Amino acid sequence: MKKLSVLAVAVIGLFASAYGQTYMPEKVGAKITYVDKNEKGKIISAFRYEITDVQKEDGKTSIFFDMVYLNDKFKETGERYPAKVWSADGYFHTDVRYSLGALSSSVNPDSIKGHTIILPENPQNGEKLDDCHITGPGFELNTTNIVLATDQSVTTNAGTYDCICVDYTDEARVIFVKVTAKSKQWWKLGVGAVKYESYDKKGRMTLNRELYSIE
């Protein structure tokens, strides 16, 4: 049962011209490193996005990258998974089928249906976004009450950024286990996710993730 609960949290835990600017760097070879910290602020794990390709066609910008897992000393663990995001018609999308990380080894990507939060490139303070619903073999994830806040200043090891904040509620079900979390994400155009926090129903932090560096 404990393993199922951890899996449910992992599911929760899963960014002026013809081409709008995306919420990630559009540079092949860029490396974006994130760290997860415990309640005392100690780094317990890390991962890195390595951008492998950027394609622009018919007003759509697609960014392909590898998600590389690291230990707390920033050494590669040997786990590497492909992922994709894209921007079109003023909105930023994540291809959830290919952004499962370690879960992709046990789940057929083509069996995943639905989408994650779709971010507007020109967000408005207080703007409410459509709910999201994702299903797959033995699990489902509902994201509701999605509200944006603008002009949020966030400081991490990578620097200080003026961000938008995405506030929402996740409810994940894996087999017969349900996990509910309140989450916040801070995003910066051209940079990506800067910070992520998630809390359980009792208000205890379950994930504290921050942007560590951009190379």
PDB file of C-alpha atoms in Angstrom:
ATOM      1  CA  MET A   1       0.000   0.000   0.000  1.00  0.00           C
ATOM      2  CA  LYS A   2       2.869   2.365   0.810  1.00  0.00           C
ATOM      3  CA  LYS A   3       4.399   1.775  -2.633  1.00  0.00           C
ATOM      4  CA  LEU A   4       1.075   2.650  -4.268  1.00  0.00           C
ATOM      5  CA  SER A   5       0.886   5.874  -2.269  1.00  0.00           C
ATOM      6  CA  VAL A   6       4.404   6.831  -3.412  1.00  0.00           C
ATOM      7  CA  LEU A   7       3.397   6.112  -7.012  1.00  0.00           C
ATOM      8  CA  ALA A   8       0.304   8.277  -6.640  1.00  0.00           C
ATOM      9  CA  VAL A   9       2.455  11.160  -5.386  1.00  0.00           C
ATOM     10  CA  ALA A  10       4.792  10.600  -8.360  1.00  0.00           C
ATOM     11  CA  VAL A  11       1.830  10.863 -10.718  1.00  0.00           C
ATOM     12  CA  ILE A  12       0.901  14.179  -9.088  1.00  0.00           C
ATOM     13  CA  GLY A  13       4.388  15.305  -9.217  1.00  0.00           C
ATOM     14  CA  LEU A  14       4.375  15.035 -13.185  1.00  0.00           C
ATOM     15  CA  PHE A  15       6.125  23.721 -18.297  1.00  0.00           C
ATOM     16  CA  ALA A  16       4.825  39.203 -30.832  1.00  0.00           C
ATOM     17  CA  SER A  17       5.973  36.953 -33.679  1.00  0.00           C
ATOM     18  CA  ALA A  18       4.528  34.047 -35.586  1.00  0.00           C
ATOM     19  CA  TYR A  19       6.236  31.809 -33.041  1.00  0.00           C
ATOM     20  CA  GLY A  20       5.405  32.540 -29.422  1.00  0.00           C
ATOM     21  CA  GLN A  21       8.094  32.279 -26.776  1.00  0.00           C
ATOM     22  CA  THR A  22       7.903  29.033 -24.860  1.00  0.00           C
ATOM     23  CA  TYR A  23       8.305  28.431 -21.147  1.00  0.00           C
ATOM     24  CA  MET A  24      11.667  26.733 -21.780  1.00  0.00           C
ATOM     25  CA  PRO A  25      14.975  27.842 -23.324  1.00  0.00           C
ATOM     26  CA  GLU A  26      14.950  27.387 -27.109  1.00  0.00           C
ATOM     27  CA  LYS A  27      18.617  26.455 -27.348  1.00  0.00           C
ATOM     28  CA  VAL A  28      19.891  23.021 -28.323  1.00  0.00           C
ATOM     29  CA  GLY A  29      22.436  21.876 -25.751  1.00  0.00           C
ATOM     30  CA  ALA A  30      20.980  23.910 -22.891  1.00  0.00           C
ATOM     31  CA  LYS A  31      21.040  22.138 -19.531  1.00  0.00           C
ATOM     32  CA  ILE A  32      18.480  22.990 -16.848  1.00  0.00           C
ATOM     33  CA  THR A  33      19.082  21.401 -13.442  1.00  0.00           C
ATOM     34  CA  TYR A  34      16.499  21.010 -10.660  1.00  0.00           C
ATOM     35  CA  VAL A  35      16.878  19.870  -7.063  1.00  0.00           C
ATOM     36  CA  ASP A  36      14.448  18.362  -4.584  1.00  0.00           C
ATOM     37  CA  LYS A  37      14.933  19.414  -0.958  1.00  0.00           C
ATOM     38  CA  ASN A  38      13.684  18.023   2.337  1.00  0.00           C
ATOM     39  CA  GLU A  39      11.938  20.034   5.039  1.00  0.00           C
ATOM     40  CA  LYS A  40      15.338  21.237   6.323  1.00  0.00           C
ATOM     41  CA  GLY A  41      16.416  22.513   2.918  1.00  0.00           C
ATOM     42  CA  LYS A  42      18.912  19.721   2.240  1.00  0.00           C
ATOM     43  CA  ILE A  43      19.222  18.488  -1.350  1.00  0.00           C
ATOM     44  CA  ILE A  44      18.020  14.881  -1.509  1.00  0.00           C
ATOM     45  CA  SER A  45      17.920  14.327  -5.276  1.00  0.00           C
ATOM     46  CA  ALA A  46      18.257  16.139  -8.582  1.00  0.00           C
ATOM     47  CA  PHE A  47      17.593  15.866 -12.293  1.00  0.00           C
ATOM     48  CA  ARG A  48      18.539  17.733 -15.439  1.00  0.00           C
ATOM     49  CA  TYR A  49      16.806  18.639 -18.700  1.00  0.00           C
ATOM     50  CA  GLU A  50      19.132  18.494 -21.721  1.00  0.00           C
ATOM     51  CA  ILE A  51      17.576  20.071 -24.808  1.00  0.00           C
ATOM     52  CA  THR A  52      18.268  17.919 -27.870  1.00  0.00           C
ATOM     53  CA  ASP A  53      16.222  19.598 -30.608  1.00  0.00           C
ATOM     54  CA  VAL A  54      14.076  22.677 -31.310  1.00  0.00           C
ATOM     55  CA  GLN A  55      11.671  22.646 -34.249  1.00  0.00           C
ATOM     56  CA  LYS A  56       9.566  25.525 -35.609  1.00  0.00           C
ATOM     57  CA  GLU A  57       6.854  24.848 -38.171  1.00  0.00           C
ATOM     58  CA  ASP A  58       3.478  26.403 -39.011  1.00  0.00           C
ATOM     59  CA  GLY A  59       3.529  28.652 -35.928  1.00  0.00           C
ATOM     60  CA  LYS A  60       4.365  25.791 -33.575  1.00  0.00           C
ATOM     61  CA  THR A  61       7.577  25.565 -31.562  1.00  0.00           C
ATOM     62  CA  SER A  62       8.452  22.073 -30.304  1.00  0.00           C
ATOM     63  CA  ILE A  63      11.248  21.422 -27.821  1.00  0.00           C
ATOM     64  CA  PHE A  64      12.649  17.921 -27.371  1.00  0.00           C
ATOM     65  CA  PHE A  65      14.816  17.090 -24.388  1.00  0.00           C
ATOM     66  CA  ASP A  66      16.137  14.297 -22.203  1.00  0.00           C
ATOM     67  CA  MET A  67      15.316  14.086 -18.517  1.00  0.00           C
ATOM     68  CA  VAL A  68      18.521  12.900 -16.809  1.00  0.00           C
ATOM     69  CA  TYR A  69      18.320  11.663 -13.226  1.00  0.00           C
ATOM     70  CA  LEU A  70      21.053  12.724 -10.769  1.00  0.00           C
ATOM     71  CA  ASN A  71      21.899  11.863  -7.180  1.00  0.00           C
ATOM     72  CA  ASP A  72      22.378  14.392  -4.379  1.00  0.00           C
ATOM     73  CA  LYS A  73      25.974  14.909  -5.568  1.00  0.00           C
ATOM     74  CA  PHE A  74      24.785  15.730  -9.117  1.00  0.00           C
ATOM     75  CA  LYS A  75      26.203  12.501 -10.532  1.00  0.00           C
ATOM     76  CA  GLU A  76      24.169  10.779 -13.258  1.00  0.00           C
ATOM     77  CA  THR A  77      22.365   7.649 -12.111  1.00  0.00           C
ATOM     78  CA  GLY A  78      22.125   6.177 -15.602  1.00  0.00           C
ATOM     79  CA  GLU A  79      18.415   6.921 -15.973  1.00  0.00           C
ATOM     80  CA  ARG A  80      17.561   9.046 -19.014  1.00  0.00           C
ATOM     81  CA  TYR A  81      14.106   9.543 -20.565  1.00  0.00           C
ATOM     82  CA  PRO A  82      12.910  11.542 -23.606  1.00  0.00           C
ATOM     83  CA  ALA A  83      10.341  14.329 -23.227  1.00  0.00           C
ATOM     84  CA  LYS A  84       8.642  16.999 -25.317  1.00  0.00           C
ATOM     85  CA  VAL A  85       6.878  20.341 -24.869  1.00  0.00           C
ATOM     86  CA  TRP A  86       5.473  22.737 -27.447  1.00  0.00           C
ATOM     87  CA  SER A  87       4.006  26.197 -27.855  1.00  0.00           C
ATOM     88  CA  ALA A  88       1.292  27.107 -30.363  1.00  0.00           C
ATOM     89  CA  ASP A  89      -1.499  29.681 -30.681  1.00  0.00           C
ATOM     90  CA  GLY A  90      -0.360  31.493 -27.536  1.00  0.00           C
ATOM     91  CA  TYR A  91      -0.325  28.437 -25.238  1.00  0.00           C
ATOM     92  CA  PHE A  92       2.392  26.181 -23.824  1.00  0.00           C
ATOM     93  CA  HIS A  93       1.777  22.423 -23.687  1.00  0.00           C
ATOM     94  CA  THR A  94       3.529  19.407 -22.176  1.00  0.00           C
ATOM     95  CA  ASP A  95       3.316  16.053 -23.966  1.00  0.00           C
ATOM     96  CA  VAL A  96       2.365  13.964 -20.943  1.00  0.00           C
ATOM     97  CA  ARG A  97       2.841  10.712 -22.872  1.00  0.00           C
ATOM     98  CA  TYR A  98       6.561  11.367 -23.053  1.00  0.00           C
ATOM     99  CA  SER A  99       7.108  13.227 -19.787  1.00  0.00           C
ATOM    100  CA  LEU A 100       6.597  10.365 -17.336  1.00  0.00           C
ATOM    101  CA  GLY A 101      10.213  10.050 -16.259  1.00  0.00           C
ATOM    102  CA  ALA A 102      10.880   6.789 -14.423  1.00  0.00           C
ATOM    103  CA  LEU A 103       7.225   5.777 -14.805  1.00  0.00           C
ATOM    104  CA  SER A 104       7.749   5.370 -18.559  1.00  0.00           C
ATOM    105  CA  SER A 105       9.559   2.075 -17.962  1.00  0.00           C
ATOM    106  CA  SER A 106       6.350   0.511 -16.628  1.00  0.00           C
ATOM    107  CA  VAL A 107       3.669   2.369 -18.616  1.00  0.00           C
ATOM    108  CA  ASN A 108       3.033   2.329 -22.369  1.00  0.00           C
ATOM    109  CA  PRO A 109       3.131   6.037 -23.371  1.00  0.00           C
ATOM    110  CA  ASP A 110       0.400   5.547 -25.974  1.00  0.00           C
ATOM    111  CA  SER A 111      -1.963   4.355 -23.227  1.00  0.00           C
ATOM    112  CA  ILE A 112      -1.892   7.780 -21.544  1.00  0.00           C
ATOM    113  CA  LYS A 113      -4.850  10.047 -22.381  1.00  0.00           C
ATOM    114  CA  GLY A 114      -5.506  13.673 -21.494  1.00  0.00           C
ATOM    115  CA  HIS A 115      -3.238  16.651 -20.870  1.00  0.00           C
ATOM    116  CA  THR A 116      -1.449  18.580 -18.152  1.00  0.00           C
ATOM    117  CA  ILE A 117      -1.961  22.285 -17.344  1.00  0.00           C
ATOM    118  CA  ILE A 118      -1.861  24.415 -20.509  1.00  0.00           C
ATOM    119  CA  LEU A 119      -0.175  27.735 -19.768  1.00  0.00           C
ATOM    120  CA  PRO A 120      -1.054  30.971 -21.595  1.00  0.00           C
ATOM    121  CA  GLU A 121       1.939  32.921 -22.879  1.00  0.00           C
ATOM    122  CA  ASN A 122       0.159  36.154 -21.942  1.00  0.00           C
ATOM    123  CA  PRO A 123      -1.273  35.327 -18.500  1.00  0.00           C
ATOM    124  CA  GLN A 124      -3.625  37.605 -16.592  1.00  0.00           C
ATOM    125  CA  ASN A 125      -3.611  37.990 -12.833  1.00  0.00           C
ATOM    126  CA  GLY A 126      -6.443  35.931 -11.342  1.00  0.00           C
ATOM    127  CA  GLU A 127      -7.015  34.052 -14.602  1.00  0.00           C
ATOM    128  CA  LYS A 128      -8.670  30.649 -14.188  1.00  0.00           C
ATOM    129  CA  LEU A 129      -7.589  27.778 -16.425  1.00  0.00           C
ATOM    130  CA  ASP A 130      -9.511  24.742 -17.585  1.00  0.00           C
ATOM    131  CA  ASP A 131      -9.388  21.586 -15.460  1.00  0.00           C
ATOM    132  CA  CYS A 132      -7.133  18.742 -16.600  1.00  0.00           C
ATOM    133  CA  HIS A 133      -7.848  15.018 -16.639  1.00  0.00           C
ATOM    134  CA  ILE A 134      -5.224  12.329 -17.306  1.00  0.00           C
ATOM    135  CA  THR A 135      -5.813   8.587 -17.361  1.00  0.00           C
ATOM    136  CA  GLY A 136      -3.554   5.596 -17.831  1.00  0.00           C
ATOM    137  CA  PRO A 137      -3.305   1.909 -16.863  1.00  0.00           C
ATOM    138  CA  GLY A 138      -4.434   1.751 -13.242  1.00  0.00           C
ATOM    139  CA  PHE A 139      -4.313   5.479 -12.510  1.00  0.00           C
ATOM    140  CA  GLU A 140      -5.989   8.797 -13.140  1.00  0.00           C
ATOM    141  CA  LEU A 141      -5.144  12.364 -12.242  1.00  0.00           C
ATOM    142  CA  ASN A 142      -7.570  15.278 -11.954  1.00  0.00           C
ATOM    143  CA  THR A 143      -6.231  18.829 -11.693  1.00  0.00           C
ATOM    144  CA  THR A 144      -8.770  21.458 -10.658  1.00  0.00           C
ATOM    145  CA  ASN A 145      -9.087  24.988  -9.231  1.00  0.00           C
ATOM    146  CA  ILE A 146      -6.241  26.228 -11.455  1.00  0.00           C
ATOM    147  CA  VAL A 147      -5.637  29.947 -10.880  1.00  0.00           C
ATOM    148  CA  LEU A 148      -2.798  32.199 -12.080  1.00  0.00           C
ATOM    149  CA  ALA A 149      -1.073  35.041 -10.273  1.00  0.00           C
ATOM    150  CA  THR A 150       1.354  37.374 -12.042  1.00  0.00           C
ATOM    151  CA  ASP A 151       4.359  39.445 -10.911  1.00  0.00           C
ATOM    152  CA  GLN A 152       5.696  36.861  -8.477  1.00  0.00           C
ATOM    153  CA  SER A 153       9.388  37.250  -7.563  1.00  0.00           C
ATOM    154  CA  VAL A 154      11.169  33.950  -6.864  1.00  0.00           C
ATOM    155  CA  THR A 155      14.803  33.475  -5.829  1.00  0.00           C
ATOM    156  CA  THR A 156      16.652  30.157  -6.143  1.00  0.00           C
ATOM    157  CA  ASN A 157      20.278  29.116  -6.545  1.00  0.00           C
ATOM    158  CA  ALA A 158      19.914  29.977 -10.263  1.00  0.00           C
ATOM    159  CA  GLY A 159      18.943  33.604  -9.587  1.00  0.00           C
ATOM    160  CA  THR A 160      15.886  35.815  -9.090  1.00  0.00           C
ATOM    161  CA  TYR A 161      13.035  35.670 -11.603  1.00  0.00           C
ATOM    162  CA  ASP A 162       9.756  37.497 -12.147  1.00  0.00           C
ATOM    163  CA  CYS A 163       7.313  34.615 -12.569  1.00  0.00           C
ATOM    164  CA  ILE A 164       3.714  33.634 -12.868  1.00  0.00           C
ATOM    165  CA  CYS A 165       2.384  31.381 -10.114  1.00  0.00           C
ATOM    166  CA  VAL A 166       0.038  28.505 -10.912  1.00  0.00           C
ATOM    167  CA  ASP A 167      -2.058  27.425  -7.924  1.00  0.00           C
ATOM    168  CA  TYR A 168      -4.101  24.207  -8.211  1.00  0.00           C
ATOM    169  CA  THR A 169      -5.419  21.025  -6.611  1.00  0.00           C
ATOM    170  CA  ASP A 170      -4.396  17.522  -7.715  1.00  0.00           C
ATOM    171  CA  GLU A 171      -6.269  14.332  -6.954  1.00  0.00           C
ATOM    172  CA  ALA A 172      -4.529  11.144  -8.054  1.00  0.00           C
ATOM    173  CA  ARG A 173      -5.858   7.614  -7.906  1.00  0.00           C
ATOM    174  CA  VAL A 174      -3.600   4.606  -8.333  1.00  0.00           C
ATOM    175  CA  ILE A 175      -5.513   1.317  -8.144  1.00  0.00           C
ATOM    176  CA  PHE A 176      -7.567   1.932  -4.950  1.00  0.00           C
ATOM    177  CA  VAL A 177      -5.303   4.558  -3.384  1.00  0.00           C
ATOM    178  CA  LYS A 178      -6.231   8.245  -3.580  1.00  0.00           C
ATOM    179  CA  VAL A 179      -3.876  11.119  -2.868  1.00  0.00           C
ATOM    180  CA  THR A 180      -4.930  14.777  -2.798  1.00  0.00           C
ATOM    181  CA  ALA A 181      -2.433  17.629  -2.903  1.00  0.00           C
ATOM    182  CA  LYS A 182      -2.410  21.403  -3.075  1.00  0.00           C
ATOM    183  CA  SER A 183       0.355  22.614  -5.337  1.00  0.00           C
ATOM    184  CA  LYS A 184       2.025  25.759  -6.621  1.00  0.00           C
ATOM    185  CA  GLN A 185       4.307  26.170  -9.617  1.00  0.00           C
ATOM    186  CA  TRP A 186       6.271  29.273 -10.588  1.00  0.00           C
ATOM    187  CA  TRP A 187       7.135  29.693 -14.285  1.00  0.00           C
ATOM    188  CA  LYS A 188       9.231  32.159 -16.286  1.00  0.00           C
ATOM    189  CA  LEU A 189       8.980  32.587 -20.066  1.00  0.00           C
ATOM    190  CA  GLY A 190      12.186  31.450 -21.753  1.00  0.00           C
ATOM    191  CA  VAL A 191      13.381  29.761 -18.556  1.00  0.00           C
ATOM    192  CA  GLY A 192      10.805  27.168 -17.519  1.00  0.00           C
ATOM    193  CA  ALA A 193       9.609  26.051 -14.118  1.00  0.00           C
ATOM    194  CA  VAL A 194      11.495  27.945 -11.394  1.00  0.00           C
ATOM    195  CA  LYS A 195       9.940  26.461  -8.260  1.00  0.00           C
ATOM    196  CA  TYR A 196       7.376  23.824  -7.290  1.00  0.00           C
ATOM    197  CA  GLU A 197       5.751  23.105  -3.934  1.00  0.00           C
ATOM    198  CA  SER A 198       3.188  20.455  -3.030  1.00  0.00           C
ATOM    199  CA  TYR A 199       1.309  19.881   0.234  1.00  0.00           C
ATOM    200  CA  ASP A 200      -0.873  17.043   1.496  1.00  0.00           C
ATOM    201  CA  LYS A 201      -4.346  17.442   3.008  1.00  0.00           C
ATOM    202  CA  LYS A 202      -2.820  18.180   6.413  1.00  0.00           C
ATOM    203  CA  GLY A 203      -0.711  20.995   5.011  1.00  0.00           C
ATOM    204  CA  ARG A 204       2.573  19.103   5.213  1.00  0.00           C
ATOM    205  CA  MET A 205       5.022  19.727   2.378  1.00  0.00           C
ATOM    206  CA  THR A 206       5.495  16.626   0.222  1.00  0.00           C
ATOM    207  CA  LEU A 207       7.727  18.150  -2.458  1.00  0.00           C
ATOM    208  CA  ASN A 208      10.006  21.189  -2.578  1.00  0.00           C
ATOM    209  CA  ARG A 209      11.622  21.492  -6.022  1.00  0.00           C
ATOM    210  CA  GLU A 210      13.710  24.391  -7.295  1.00  0.00           C
ATOM    211  CA  LEU A 211      15.626  25.469 -10.361  1.00  0.00           C
ATOM    212  CA  TYR A 212      19.314  25.064  -9.477  1.00  0.00           C
ATOM    213  CA  SER A 213      21.158  26.154 -12.608  1.00  0.00           C
ATOM    214  CA  ILE A 214      20.886  26.865 -16.350  1.00  0.00           C
ATOM    215  CA  GLU A 215      23.865  26.245 -18.602  1.00  0.00           C
TER     216      GLU A 215
END
